[in-house]
Short mmCIF file of C-alpha atoms and ligand atoms in Angstrom, two decimals:
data_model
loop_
_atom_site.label_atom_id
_atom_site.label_comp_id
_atom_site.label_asym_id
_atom_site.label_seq_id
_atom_site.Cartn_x
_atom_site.Cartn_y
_atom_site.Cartn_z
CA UNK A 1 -17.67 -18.92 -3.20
CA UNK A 2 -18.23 -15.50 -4.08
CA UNK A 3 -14.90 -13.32 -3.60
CA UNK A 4 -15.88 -11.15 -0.29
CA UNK A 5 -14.43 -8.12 -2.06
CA UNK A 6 -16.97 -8.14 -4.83
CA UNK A 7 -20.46 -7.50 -4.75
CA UNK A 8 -23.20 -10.16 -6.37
CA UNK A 9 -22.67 -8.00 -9.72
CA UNK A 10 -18.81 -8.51 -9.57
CA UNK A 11 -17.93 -4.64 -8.56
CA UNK A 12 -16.04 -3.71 -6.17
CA UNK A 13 -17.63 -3.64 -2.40
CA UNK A 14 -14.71 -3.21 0.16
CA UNK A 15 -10.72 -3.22 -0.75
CA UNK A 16 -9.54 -5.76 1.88
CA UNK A 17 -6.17 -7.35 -0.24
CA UNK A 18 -4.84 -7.22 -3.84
CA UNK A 19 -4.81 -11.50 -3.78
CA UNK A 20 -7.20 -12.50 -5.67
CA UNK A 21 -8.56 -9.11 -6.72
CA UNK A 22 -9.61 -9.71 -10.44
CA UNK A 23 -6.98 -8.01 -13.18
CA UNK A 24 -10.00 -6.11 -14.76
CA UNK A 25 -11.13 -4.17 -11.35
CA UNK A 26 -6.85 -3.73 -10.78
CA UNK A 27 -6.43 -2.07 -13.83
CA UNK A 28 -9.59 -0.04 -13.88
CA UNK A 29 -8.70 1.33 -10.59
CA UNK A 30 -5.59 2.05 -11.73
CA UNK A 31 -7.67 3.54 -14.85
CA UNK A 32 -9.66 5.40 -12.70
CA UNK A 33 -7.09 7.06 -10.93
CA UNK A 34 -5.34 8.61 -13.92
CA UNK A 35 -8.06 11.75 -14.66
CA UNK A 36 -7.22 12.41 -10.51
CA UNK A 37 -3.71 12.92 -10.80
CA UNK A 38 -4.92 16.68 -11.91
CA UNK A 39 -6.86 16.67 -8.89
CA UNK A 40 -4.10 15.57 -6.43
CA UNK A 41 -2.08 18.17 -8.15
CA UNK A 42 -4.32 20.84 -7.16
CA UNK A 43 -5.05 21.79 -11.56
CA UNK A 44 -8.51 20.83 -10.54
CA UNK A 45 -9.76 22.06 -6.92
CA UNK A 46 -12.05 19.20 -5.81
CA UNK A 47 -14.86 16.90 -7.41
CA UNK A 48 -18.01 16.49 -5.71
CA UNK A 49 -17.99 12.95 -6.09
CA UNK A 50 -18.78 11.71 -3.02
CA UNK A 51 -20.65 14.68 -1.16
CA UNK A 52 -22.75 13.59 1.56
CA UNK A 53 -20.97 10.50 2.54
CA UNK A 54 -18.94 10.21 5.65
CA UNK A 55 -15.75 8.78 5.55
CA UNK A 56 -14.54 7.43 9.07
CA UNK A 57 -10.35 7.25 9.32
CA UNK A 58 -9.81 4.80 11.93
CA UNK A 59 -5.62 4.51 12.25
CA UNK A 60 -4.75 2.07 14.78
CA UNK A 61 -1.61 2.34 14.33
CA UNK A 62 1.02 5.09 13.02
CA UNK A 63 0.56 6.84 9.68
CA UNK A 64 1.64 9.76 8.04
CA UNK A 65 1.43 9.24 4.08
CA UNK A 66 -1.33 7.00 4.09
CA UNK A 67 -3.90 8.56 6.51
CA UNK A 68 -3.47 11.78 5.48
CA UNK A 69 -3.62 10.91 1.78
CA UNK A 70 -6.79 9.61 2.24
CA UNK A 71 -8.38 12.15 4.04
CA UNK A 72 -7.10 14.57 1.46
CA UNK A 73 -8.50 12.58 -1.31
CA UNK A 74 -12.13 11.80 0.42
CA UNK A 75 -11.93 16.12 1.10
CA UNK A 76 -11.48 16.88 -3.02
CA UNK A 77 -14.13 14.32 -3.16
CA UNK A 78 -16.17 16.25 -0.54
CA UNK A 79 -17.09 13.91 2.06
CA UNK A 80 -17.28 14.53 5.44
CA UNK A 81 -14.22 13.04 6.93
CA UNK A 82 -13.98 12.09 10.21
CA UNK A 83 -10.42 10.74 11.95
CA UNK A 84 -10.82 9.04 15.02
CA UNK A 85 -7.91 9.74 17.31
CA UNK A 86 -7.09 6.05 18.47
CA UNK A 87 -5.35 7.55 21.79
CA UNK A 88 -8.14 9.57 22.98
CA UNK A 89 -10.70 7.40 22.13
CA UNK A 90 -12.64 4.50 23.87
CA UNK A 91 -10.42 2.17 22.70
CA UNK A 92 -8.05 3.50 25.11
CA UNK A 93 -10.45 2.76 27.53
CA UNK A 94 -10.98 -0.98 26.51
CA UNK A 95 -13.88 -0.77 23.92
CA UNK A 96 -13.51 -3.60 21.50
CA UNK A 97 -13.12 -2.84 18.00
CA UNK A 98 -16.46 -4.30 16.63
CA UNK A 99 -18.41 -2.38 19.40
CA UNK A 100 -16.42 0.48 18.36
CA UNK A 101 -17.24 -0.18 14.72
CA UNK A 102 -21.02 -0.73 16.10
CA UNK A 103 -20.98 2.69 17.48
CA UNK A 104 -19.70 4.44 14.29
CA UNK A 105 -21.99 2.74 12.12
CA UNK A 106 -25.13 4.23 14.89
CA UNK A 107 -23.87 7.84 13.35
CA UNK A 108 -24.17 6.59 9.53
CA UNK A 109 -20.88 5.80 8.55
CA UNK A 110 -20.83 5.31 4.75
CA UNK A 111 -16.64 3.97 4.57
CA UNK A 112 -14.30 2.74 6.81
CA UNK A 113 -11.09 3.33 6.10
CA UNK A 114 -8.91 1.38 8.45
CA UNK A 115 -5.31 0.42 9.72
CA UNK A 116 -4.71 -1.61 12.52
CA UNK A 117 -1.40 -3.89 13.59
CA UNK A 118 -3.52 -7.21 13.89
CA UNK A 119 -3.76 -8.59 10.01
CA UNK A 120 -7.19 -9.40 9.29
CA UNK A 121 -8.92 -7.03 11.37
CA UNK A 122 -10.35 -5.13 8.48
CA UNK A 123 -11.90 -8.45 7.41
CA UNK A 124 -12.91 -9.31 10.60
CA UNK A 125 -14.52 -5.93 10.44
CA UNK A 126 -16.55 -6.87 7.09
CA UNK A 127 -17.23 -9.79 8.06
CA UNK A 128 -18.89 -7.94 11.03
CA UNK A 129 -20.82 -5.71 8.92
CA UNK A 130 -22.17 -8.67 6.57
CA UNK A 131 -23.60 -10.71 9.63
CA UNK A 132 -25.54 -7.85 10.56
CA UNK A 133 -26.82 -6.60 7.37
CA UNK A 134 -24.56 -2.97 6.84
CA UNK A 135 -22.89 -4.41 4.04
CA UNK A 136 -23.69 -1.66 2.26
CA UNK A 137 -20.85 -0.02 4.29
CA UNK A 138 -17.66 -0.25 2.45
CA UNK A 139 -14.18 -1.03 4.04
CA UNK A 140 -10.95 -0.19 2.58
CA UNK A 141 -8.06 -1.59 4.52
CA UNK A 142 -5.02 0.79 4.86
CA UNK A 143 -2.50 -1.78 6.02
CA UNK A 144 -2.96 -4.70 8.60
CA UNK A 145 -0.51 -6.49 10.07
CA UNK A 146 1.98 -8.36 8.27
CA UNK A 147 -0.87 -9.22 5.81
CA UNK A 148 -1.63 -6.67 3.04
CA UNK A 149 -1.47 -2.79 2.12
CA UNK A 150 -3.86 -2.85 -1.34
CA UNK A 151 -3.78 0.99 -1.65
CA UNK A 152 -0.41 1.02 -1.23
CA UNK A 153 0.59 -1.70 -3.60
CA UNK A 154 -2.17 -0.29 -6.45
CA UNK A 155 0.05 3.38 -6.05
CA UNK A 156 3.13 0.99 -6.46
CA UNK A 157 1.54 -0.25 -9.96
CA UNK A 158 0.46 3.24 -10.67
CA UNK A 159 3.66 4.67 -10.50
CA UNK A 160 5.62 1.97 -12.06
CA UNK A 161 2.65 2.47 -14.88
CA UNK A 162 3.91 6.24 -15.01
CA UNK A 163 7.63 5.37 -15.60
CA UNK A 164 7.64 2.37 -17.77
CA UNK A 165 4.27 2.33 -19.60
CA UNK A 166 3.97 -1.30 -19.93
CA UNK A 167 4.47 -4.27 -17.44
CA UNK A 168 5.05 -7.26 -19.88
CA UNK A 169 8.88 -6.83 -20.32
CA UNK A 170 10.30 -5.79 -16.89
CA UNK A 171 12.43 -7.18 -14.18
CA UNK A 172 11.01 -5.64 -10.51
CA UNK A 173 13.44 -6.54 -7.43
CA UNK A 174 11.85 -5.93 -3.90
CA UNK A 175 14.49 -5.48 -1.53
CA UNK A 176 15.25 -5.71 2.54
CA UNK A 177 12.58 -6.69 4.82
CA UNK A 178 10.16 -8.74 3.22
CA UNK A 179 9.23 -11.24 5.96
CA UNK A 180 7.59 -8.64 8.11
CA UNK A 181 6.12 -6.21 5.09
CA UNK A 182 2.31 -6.04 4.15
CA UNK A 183 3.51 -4.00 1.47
CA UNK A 184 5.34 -6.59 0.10
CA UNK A 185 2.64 -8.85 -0.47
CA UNK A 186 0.47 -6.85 -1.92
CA UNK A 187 3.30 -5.71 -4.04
CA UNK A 188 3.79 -9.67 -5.48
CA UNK A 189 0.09 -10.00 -5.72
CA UNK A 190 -0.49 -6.85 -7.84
CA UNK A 191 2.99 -7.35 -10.32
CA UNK A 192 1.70 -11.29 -10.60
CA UNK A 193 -1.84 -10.14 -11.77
CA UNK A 194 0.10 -7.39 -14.31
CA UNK A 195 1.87 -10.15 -15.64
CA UNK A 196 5.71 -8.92 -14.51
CA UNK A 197 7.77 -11.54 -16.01
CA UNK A 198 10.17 -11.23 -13.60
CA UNK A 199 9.67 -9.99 -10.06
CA UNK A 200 12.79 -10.57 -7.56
CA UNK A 201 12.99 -10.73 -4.09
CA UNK A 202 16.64 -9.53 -2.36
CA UNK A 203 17.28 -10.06 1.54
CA UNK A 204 18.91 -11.85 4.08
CA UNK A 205 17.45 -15.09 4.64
CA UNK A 206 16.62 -14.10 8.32
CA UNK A 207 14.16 -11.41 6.31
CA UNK A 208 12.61 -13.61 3.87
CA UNK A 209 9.24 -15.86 4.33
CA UNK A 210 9.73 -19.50 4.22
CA UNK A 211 8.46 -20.88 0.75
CA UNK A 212 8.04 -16.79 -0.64
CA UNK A 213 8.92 -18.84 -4.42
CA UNK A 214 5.55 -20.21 -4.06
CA UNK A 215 4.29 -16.69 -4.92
CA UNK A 216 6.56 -16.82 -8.58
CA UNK A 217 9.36 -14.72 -7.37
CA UNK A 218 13.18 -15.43 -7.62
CA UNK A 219 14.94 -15.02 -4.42
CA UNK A 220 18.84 -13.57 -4.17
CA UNK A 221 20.35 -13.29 -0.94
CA UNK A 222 23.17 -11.06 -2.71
CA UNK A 223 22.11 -8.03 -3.49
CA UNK A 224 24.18 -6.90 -6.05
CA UNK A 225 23.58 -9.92 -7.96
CA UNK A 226 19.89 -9.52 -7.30
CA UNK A 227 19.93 -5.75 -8.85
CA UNK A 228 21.57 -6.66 -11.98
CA UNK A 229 19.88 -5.31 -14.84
CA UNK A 230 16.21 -4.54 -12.69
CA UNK A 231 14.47 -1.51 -14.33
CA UNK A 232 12.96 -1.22 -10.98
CA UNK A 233 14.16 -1.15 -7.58
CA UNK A 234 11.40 -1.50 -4.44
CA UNK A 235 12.95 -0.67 -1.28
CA UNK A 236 11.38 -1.91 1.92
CA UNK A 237 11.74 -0.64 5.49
CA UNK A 238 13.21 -2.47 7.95
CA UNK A 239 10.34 -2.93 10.69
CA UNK A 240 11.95 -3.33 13.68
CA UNK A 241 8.89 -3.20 15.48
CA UNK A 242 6.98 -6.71 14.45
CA UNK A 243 10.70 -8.18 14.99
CA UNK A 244 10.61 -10.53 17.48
CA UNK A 245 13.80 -11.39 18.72
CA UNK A 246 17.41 -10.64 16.73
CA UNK A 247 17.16 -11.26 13.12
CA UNK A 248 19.64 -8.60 12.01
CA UNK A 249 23.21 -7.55 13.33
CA UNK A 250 23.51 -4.16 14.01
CA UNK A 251 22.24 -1.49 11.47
CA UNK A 252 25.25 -0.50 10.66
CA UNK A 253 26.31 -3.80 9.58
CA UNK A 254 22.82 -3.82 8.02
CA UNK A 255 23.58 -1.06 5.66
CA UNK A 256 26.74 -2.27 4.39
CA UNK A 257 25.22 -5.28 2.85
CA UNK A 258 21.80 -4.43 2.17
CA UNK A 259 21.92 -0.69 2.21
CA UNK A 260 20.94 0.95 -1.56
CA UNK A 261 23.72 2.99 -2.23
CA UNK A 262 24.72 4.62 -6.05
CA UNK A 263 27.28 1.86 -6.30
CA UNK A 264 24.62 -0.61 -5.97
CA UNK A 265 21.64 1.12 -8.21
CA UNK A 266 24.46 1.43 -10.79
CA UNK A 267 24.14 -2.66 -11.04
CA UNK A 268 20.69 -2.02 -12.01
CA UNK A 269 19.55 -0.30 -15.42
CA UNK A 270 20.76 2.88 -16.28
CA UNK A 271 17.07 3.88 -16.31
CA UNK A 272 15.70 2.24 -13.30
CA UNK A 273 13.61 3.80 -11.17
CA UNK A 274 14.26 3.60 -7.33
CA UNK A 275 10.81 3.58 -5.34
CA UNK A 276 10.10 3.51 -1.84
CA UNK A 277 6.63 3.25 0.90
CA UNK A 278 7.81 5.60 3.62
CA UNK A 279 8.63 5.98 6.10
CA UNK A 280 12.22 6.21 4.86
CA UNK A 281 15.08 5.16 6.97
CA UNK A 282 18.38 7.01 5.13
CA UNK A 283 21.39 5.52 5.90
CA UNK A 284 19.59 2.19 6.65
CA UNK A 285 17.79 0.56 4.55
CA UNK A 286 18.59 3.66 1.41
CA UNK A 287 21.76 6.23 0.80
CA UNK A 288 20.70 9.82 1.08
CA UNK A 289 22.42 10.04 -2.49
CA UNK A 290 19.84 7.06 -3.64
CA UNK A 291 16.99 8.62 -2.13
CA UNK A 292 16.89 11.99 -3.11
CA UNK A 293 18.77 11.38 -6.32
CA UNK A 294 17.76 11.35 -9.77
CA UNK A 295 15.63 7.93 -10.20
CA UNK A 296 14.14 8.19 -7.20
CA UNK A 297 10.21 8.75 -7.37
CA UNK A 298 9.53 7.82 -4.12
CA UNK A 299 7.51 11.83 -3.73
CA UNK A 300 5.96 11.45 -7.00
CA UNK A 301 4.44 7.55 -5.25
CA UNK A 302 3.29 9.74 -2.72
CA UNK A 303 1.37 12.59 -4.91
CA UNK A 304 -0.16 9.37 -6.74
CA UNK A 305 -1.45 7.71 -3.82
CA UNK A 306 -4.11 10.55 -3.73
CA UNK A 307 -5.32 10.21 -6.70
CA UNK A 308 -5.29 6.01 -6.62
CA UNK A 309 -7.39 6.67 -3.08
CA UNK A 310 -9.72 8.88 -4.98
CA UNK A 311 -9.78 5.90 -7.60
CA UNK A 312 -10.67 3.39 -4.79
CA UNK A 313 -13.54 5.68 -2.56
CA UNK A 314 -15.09 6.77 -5.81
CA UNK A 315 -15.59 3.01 -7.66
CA UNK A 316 -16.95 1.66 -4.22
CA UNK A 317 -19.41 4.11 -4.09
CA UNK A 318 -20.09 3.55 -7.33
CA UNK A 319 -18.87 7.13 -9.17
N1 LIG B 1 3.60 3.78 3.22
C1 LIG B 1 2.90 3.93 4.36
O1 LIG B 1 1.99 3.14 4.67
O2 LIG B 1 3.28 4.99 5.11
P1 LIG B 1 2.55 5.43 6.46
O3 LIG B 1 2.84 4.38 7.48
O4 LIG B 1 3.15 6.78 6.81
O5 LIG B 1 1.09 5.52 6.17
#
Protein backbone atom coordinates (compact mmCIF):
# COMPACT_ATOMS: atom_id res chain seq x y z
CA UNK A 1 0.00 0.00 0.00
CA UNK A 2 1.28 3.18 -1.01
CA UNK A 3 2.36 5.38 2.15
CA UNK A 4 -0.61 8.18 2.18
CA UNK A 5 2.08 10.79 2.78
CA UNK A 6 3.79 10.23 -0.52
CA UNK A 7 2.68 10.90 -3.82
CA UNK A 8 2.76 7.99 -6.77
CA UNK A 9 6.44 9.43 -7.50
CA UNK A 10 7.49 8.93 -3.78
CA UNK A 11 7.59 12.92 -2.85
CA UNK A 12 6.19 14.30 -0.34
CA UNK A 13 2.18 15.13 -0.61
CA UNK A 14 0.87 16.04 2.96
CA UNK A 15 3.04 15.82 6.42
CA UNK A 16 0.52 13.85 8.55
CA UNK A 17 3.29 11.84 11.13
CA UNK A 18 7.08 11.25 11.19
CA UNK A 19 6.22 7.06 11.50
CA UNK A 20 6.98 5.72 8.69
CA UNK A 21 8.15 8.85 6.86
CA UNK A 22 11.12 7.52 4.69
CA UNK A 23 14.85 8.62 6.18
CA UNK A 24 15.66 10.19 2.69
CA UNK A 25 12.51 12.77 2.63
CA UNK A 26 13.50 13.29 6.83
CA UNK A 27 16.77 14.30 6.12
CA UNK A 28 16.15 16.31 3.00
CA UNK A 29 13.67 18.29 4.84
CA UNK A 30 15.89 18.76 7.36
CA UNK A 31 18.37 19.61 4.28
CA UNK A 32 16.07 21.88 3.00
CA UNK A 33 15.61 23.83 5.90
CA UNK A 34 19.24 24.74 6.48
CA UNK A 35 19.62 27.69 3.48
CA UNK A 36 16.20 29.17 5.60
CA UNK A 37 17.72 29.58 8.78
CA UNK A 38 19.07 33.05 7.05
CA UNK A 39 15.63 33.66 6.21
CA UNK A 40 14.06 33.05 9.69
CA UNK A 41 16.82 35.24 10.87
CA UNK A 42 15.67 38.07 8.93
CA UNK A 43 19.67 38.13 6.74
CA UNK A 44 17.40 37.42 3.87
CA UNK A 45 13.87 39.35 3.79
CA UNK A 46 11.54 36.79 2.17
CA UNK A 47 11.65 34.23 -0.86
CA UNK A 48 8.96 34.19 -3.25
CA UNK A 49 8.63 30.65 -3.14
CA UNK A 50 5.30 30.05 -2.81
CA UNK A 51 3.53 33.35 -4.14
CA UNK A 52 0.11 32.83 -5.18
CA UNK A 53 -0.79 29.99 -2.99
CA UNK A 54 -3.04 30.32 -0.04
CA UNK A 55 -2.16 28.87 3.02
CA UNK A 56 -5.27 28.25 5.40
CA UNK A 57 -4.14 28.09 9.44
CA UNK A 58 -6.84 26.20 10.95
CA UNK A 59 -5.80 25.96 15.02
CA UNK A 60 -8.31 24.06 16.82
CA UNK A 61 -6.81 24.21 19.61
CA UNK A 62 -4.19 26.63 21.50
CA UNK A 63 -0.93 27.68 19.87
CA UNK A 64 1.50 30.20 20.18
CA UNK A 65 4.99 28.91 18.71
CA UNK A 66 3.63 26.74 16.25
CA UNK A 67 0.84 28.76 14.53
CA UNK A 68 2.55 31.71 14.40
CA UNK A 69 5.76 30.12 13.10
CA UNK A 70 4.03 28.96 10.34
CA UNK A 71 2.32 31.82 9.28
CA UNK A 72 5.59 33.66 9.49
CA UNK A 73 7.31 31.18 7.38
CA UNK A 74 4.35 30.78 4.58
CA UNK A 75 4.61 35.15 4.73
CA UNK A 76 8.71 35.06 3.76
CA UNK A 77 7.47 32.55 1.37
CA UNK A 78 4.74 34.98 0.18
CA UNK A 79 1.59 33.21 0.31
CA UNK A 80 -1.48 34.49 1.20
CA UNK A 81 -2.12 33.31 4.66
CA UNK A 82 -5.25 33.03 6.01
CA UNK A 83 -5.93 32.03 10.03
CA UNK A 84 -9.23 30.98 10.75
CA UNK A 85 -10.24 32.10 14.20
CA UNK A 86 -11.74 28.72 15.58
CA UNK A 87 -13.94 30.83 18.22
CA UNK A 88 -15.58 33.07 15.85
CA UNK A 89 -16.07 30.79 13.29
CA UNK A 90 -18.87 28.32 12.20
CA UNK A 91 -17.50 25.79 14.05
CA UNK A 92 -18.68 27.54 17.00
CA UNK A 93 -21.86 27.32 15.57
CA UNK A 94 -21.80 23.46 14.95
CA UNK A 95 -20.33 23.17 11.36
CA UNK A 96 -18.51 19.91 11.09
CA UNK A 97 -15.01 19.95 10.27
CA UNK A 98 -15.13 18.27 6.76
CA UNK A 99 -17.97 20.72 5.70
CA UNK A 100 -15.80 23.30 7.08
CA UNK A 101 -12.84 21.93 5.16
CA UNK A 102 -15.48 21.70 2.07
CA UNK A 103 -16.08 25.32 2.35
CA UNK A 104 -12.38 26.39 2.41
CA UNK A 105 -11.46 24.31 -0.36
CA UNK A 106 -14.78 26.35 -2.50
CA UNK A 107 -12.24 29.57 -2.03
CA UNK A 108 -9.06 27.58 -3.48
CA UNK A 109 -7.21 26.59 -0.66
CA UNK A 110 -3.77 25.35 -1.83
CA UNK A 111 -2.48 23.97 2.15
CA UNK A 112 -4.00 23.19 5.16
CA UNK A 113 -2.16 23.61 7.92
CA UNK A 114 -3.98 22.15 10.87
CA UNK A 115 -4.14 21.44 14.73
CA UNK A 116 -6.92 20.00 16.33
CA UNK A 117 -7.24 17.96 19.94
CA UNK A 118 -8.85 14.78 18.24
CA UNK A 119 -5.61 12.66 16.83
CA UNK A 120 -6.24 11.74 13.41
CA UNK A 121 -8.28 14.49 12.32
CA UNK A 122 -5.72 15.79 9.90
CA UNK A 123 -5.89 12.33 8.29
CA UNK A 124 -9.34 12.13 8.43
CA UNK A 125 -9.07 15.42 6.66
CA UNK A 126 -6.83 13.85 3.71
CA UNK A 127 -8.52 11.19 3.56
CA UNK A 128 -11.46 13.60 2.85
CA UNK A 129 -9.73 15.38 0.21
CA UNK A 130 -8.57 12.02 -1.65
CA UNK A 131 -12.26 10.64 -1.89
CA UNK A 132 -13.22 13.65 -3.57
CA UNK A 133 -10.46 14.24 -5.91
CA UNK A 134 -8.53 17.68 -4.17
CA UNK A 135 -5.66 15.70 -3.42
CA UNK A 136 -3.76 18.04 -4.92
CA UNK A 137 -4.37 20.03 -1.67
CA UNK A 138 -1.66 19.42 0.75
CA UNK A 139 -2.12 18.95 4.60
CA UNK A 140 0.47 19.46 7.12
CA UNK A 141 -0.63 18.45 10.55
CA UNK A 142 0.51 20.83 13.40
CA UNK A 143 -0.21 18.53 16.31
CA UNK A 144 -3.31 16.19 16.89
CA UNK A 145 -4.18 14.70 19.79
CA UNK A 146 -2.06 12.50 21.66
CA UNK A 147 -0.89 11.18 18.22
CA UNK A 148 1.90 13.14 16.44
CA UNK A 149 3.54 16.75 16.06
CA UNK A 150 5.93 16.02 12.68
CA UNK A 151 6.98 19.72 12.42
CA UNK A 152 7.72 19.80 15.74
CA UNK A 153 9.72 16.66 16.07
CA UNK A 154 11.70 17.49 12.45
CA UNK A 155 12.77 21.15 14.46
CA UNK A 156 13.72 18.71 17.37
CA UNK A 157 16.19 16.81 14.79
CA UNK A 158 17.15 20.09 13.34
CA UNK A 159 18.33 21.50 16.33
CA UNK A 160 19.91 18.53 17.83
CA UNK A 161 21.61 18.48 14.07
CA UNK A 162 22.87 22.14 14.99
CA UNK A 163 24.49 21.14 18.36
CA UNK A 164 25.93 17.77 17.84
CA UNK A 165 26.49 17.39 14.06
CA UNK A 166 26.00 13.77 13.89
CA UNK A 167 23.31 11.35 15.35
CA UNK A 168 25.18 7.93 15.28
CA UNK A 169 26.94 8.24 18.72
CA UNK A 170 24.44 9.93 21.13
CA UNK A 171 22.38 9.09 24.10
CA UNK A 172 18.81 11.35 23.87
CA UNK A 173 16.61 11.06 27.22
CA UNK A 174 12.94 12.38 26.84
CA UNK A 175 11.71 13.27 30.08
CA UNK A 176 8.15 13.85 32.14
CA UNK A 177 4.98 13.37 30.43
CA UNK A 178 5.26 11.06 27.75
CA UNK A 179 1.94 9.16 27.92
CA UNK A 180 -0.10 12.14 26.91
CA UNK A 181 2.67 13.93 24.39
CA UNK A 182 2.30 13.94 20.48
CA UNK A 183 5.57 15.40 20.61
CA UNK A 184 6.95 12.57 22.04
CA UNK A 185 6.15 10.27 19.45
CA UNK A 186 7.14 11.95 16.81
CA UNK A 187 10.26 12.62 18.72
CA UNK A 188 11.01 8.45 18.95
CA UNK A 189 9.93 8.10 15.40
CA UNK A 190 12.29 10.78 13.97
CA UNK A 191 15.65 9.76 16.46
CA UNK A 192 14.72 5.86 15.39
CA UNK A 193 14.85 6.78 11.60
CA UNK A 194 18.36 8.95 12.44
CA UNK A 195 19.66 5.97 13.84
CA UNK A 196 20.12 7.37 17.76
CA UNK A 197 21.69 4.49 19.37
CA UNK A 198 20.33 5.26 22.40
CA UNK A 199 17.12 7.18 23.01
CA UNK A 200 15.74 7.09 26.81
CA UNK A 201 12.57 7.63 28.14
CA UNK A 202 12.41 9.12 32.08
CA UNK A 203 8.93 9.38 33.99
CA UNK A 204 6.78 8.11 36.46
CA UNK A 205 5.16 5.07 35.46
CA UNK A 206 1.67 6.78 35.82
CA UNK A 207 3.23 9.03 32.69
CA UNK A 208 4.54 6.40 30.56
CA UNK A 209 2.57 4.31 27.66
CA UNK A 210 2.14 0.72 28.31
CA UNK A 211 4.67 -1.32 26.06
CA UNK A 212 6.59 2.41 24.96
CA UNK A 213 9.98 -0.36 24.68
CA UNK A 214 8.27 -1.61 21.70
CA UNK A 215 9.31 1.68 20.02
CA UNK A 216 13.42 0.81 20.98
CA UNK A 217 13.63 3.09 23.88
CA UNK A 218 15.00 2.32 27.44
CA UNK A 219 12.70 3.35 30.13
CA UNK A 220 14.05 4.79 33.80
CA UNK A 221 11.62 5.69 36.27
CA UNK A 222 14.62 7.51 38.21
CA UNK A 223 15.57 10.32 36.78
CA UNK A 224 18.83 10.90 37.82
CA UNK A 225 19.82 7.57 36.81
CA UNK A 226 18.07 8.12 33.53
CA UNK A 227 20.23 11.50 32.83
CA UNK A 228 23.49 9.98 33.41
CA UNK A 229 25.83 10.74 30.80
CA UNK A 230 22.77 11.95 27.99
CA UNK A 231 24.28 14.60 25.64
CA UNK A 232 20.74 15.57 25.29
CA UNK A 233 18.01 16.31 27.53
CA UNK A 234 14.13 16.61 25.98
CA UNK A 235 11.88 18.04 28.42
CA UNK A 236 8.17 17.48 28.05
CA UNK A 237 5.23 19.43 29.49
CA UNK A 238 3.10 18.13 31.79
CA UNK A 239 -0.47 18.24 30.01
CA UNK A 240 -2.77 18.43 32.53
CA UNK A 241 -5.43 18.94 30.22
CA UNK A 242 -5.79 15.31 28.30
CA UNK A 243 -5.33 13.95 32.06
CA UNK A 244 -8.11 12.14 32.94
CA UNK A 245 -8.35 11.53 36.40
CA UNK A 246 -5.17 11.84 39.11
CA UNK A 247 -2.04 10.51 37.73
CA UNK A 248 0.32 12.88 39.56
CA UNK A 249 0.48 14.15 43.28
CA UNK A 250 0.61 17.60 43.59
CA UNK A 251 3.04 19.72 41.40
CA UNK A 252 4.97 20.50 43.91
CA UNK A 253 5.69 17.05 44.76
CA UNK A 254 5.97 16.75 40.96
CA UNK A 255 8.93 18.97 40.74
CA UNK A 256 10.92 17.51 43.37
CA UNK A 257 11.26 14.27 41.62
CA UNK A 258 10.92 14.99 38.12
CA UNK A 259 11.63 18.66 38.02
CA UNK A 260 15.11 19.52 35.76
CA UNK A 261 17.04 21.36 38.05
CA UNK A 262 21.21 22.19 37.64
CA UNK A 263 21.76 19.42 40.14
CA UNK A 264 20.10 17.09 37.89
CA UNK A 265 21.52 18.35 34.24
CA UNK A 266 24.90 18.12 36.04
CA UNK A 267 24.24 14.06 35.91
CA UNK A 268 24.11 14.52 32.29
CA UNK A 269 27.21 15.54 30.00
CA UNK A 270 29.00 18.47 30.67
CA UNK A 271 28.00 19.47 27.11
CA UNK A 272 24.45 18.47 26.91
CA UNK A 273 22.09 20.44 25.54
CA UNK A 274 18.72 21.01 27.43
CA UNK A 275 15.73 21.41 24.82
CA UNK A 276 12.25 22.05 25.30
CA UNK A 277 8.52 22.36 22.94
CA UNK A 278 6.84 25.20 24.80
CA UNK A 279 4.89 26.06 26.36
CA UNK A 280 7.28 26.01 29.33
CA UNK A 281 6.08 25.39 32.78
CA UNK A 282 9.23 26.81 35.18
CA UNK A 283 9.24 25.48 38.36
CA UNK A 284 7.31 22.38 37.11
CA UNK A 285 8.34 20.38 34.82
CA UNK A 286 12.10 22.79 34.36
CA UNK A 287 14.21 25.16 37.00
CA UNK A 288 14.28 28.74 35.88
CA UNK A 289 18.18 28.23 36.31
CA UNK A 290 17.82 25.10 33.69
CA UNK A 291 15.78 26.95 31.40
CA UNK A 292 17.29 30.05 30.78
CA UNK A 293 20.77 28.80 31.54
CA UNK A 294 23.61 28.09 29.46
CA UNK A 295 22.65 24.68 27.52
CA UNK A 296 19.44 25.54 27.08
CA UNK A 297 18.39 26.07 23.28
CA UNK A 298 14.99 25.82 23.76
CA UNK A 299 14.72 29.84 21.74
CA UNK A 300 17.15 28.83 19.24
CA UNK A 301 14.28 25.37 18.61
CA UNK A 302 11.98 28.02 18.21
CA UNK A 303 13.92 30.40 15.52
CA UNK A 304 14.48 26.89 13.67
CA UNK A 305 11.04 25.85 13.51
CA UNK A 306 10.62 28.67 10.86
CA UNK A 307 12.89 27.75 8.76
CA UNK A 308 12.02 23.65 9.07
CA UNK A 309 8.18 25.02 8.21
CA UNK A 310 9.58 26.82 5.26
CA UNK A 311 11.41 23.39 4.52
CA UNK A 312 8.05 21.49 4.76
CA UNK A 313 5.47 24.20 2.64
CA UNK A 314 8.17 24.63 0.05
CA UNK A 315 8.99 20.58 -0.80
CA UNK A 316 5.10 19.95 -0.88
CA UNK A 317 4.63 22.40 -3.31
CA UNK A 318 7.30 21.20 -4.97
CA UNK A 319 10.08 24.34 -4.63
N1 LIG B 1 5.46 23.37 20.81
C1 LIG B 1 4.20 23.75 20.51
O1 LIG B 1 3.47 23.05 19.80
O2 LIG B 1 3.84 24.94 21.05
P1 LIG B 1 2.44 25.64 20.78
O3 LIG B 1 1.39 24.81 21.45
O4 LIG B 1 2.57 27.03 21.38
O5 LIG B 1 2.24 25.68 19.30
Amino acid sequence: MRNPQLNRHGELQHLLTLDGLPRDILIGILDHAAPFTEVAEREVKKLPLLRGKSIFNLFFENSTRTRTTFEIAAKRLTADVVNLNVSTSSTAKGESLLDTIDNLCAMHADMFVVRHAASGAPVLITQHLQATGRDHIHVINAGDGRHAHPTQGLLDMYTIRHYKHDFSNLVVAIVGDVLHSRVARSQIAALATLGVPEVRVIGPKTLLPTAIETMGVRTFNDMREGLRGVDVVMMLRLQNERMAGALLPTPQEYYKVWGLTPEKLALARPDAIVMHPGPLNRGIEIDSAVADGAQAVILPQVTFGIAVRMAVMSMLAGQ
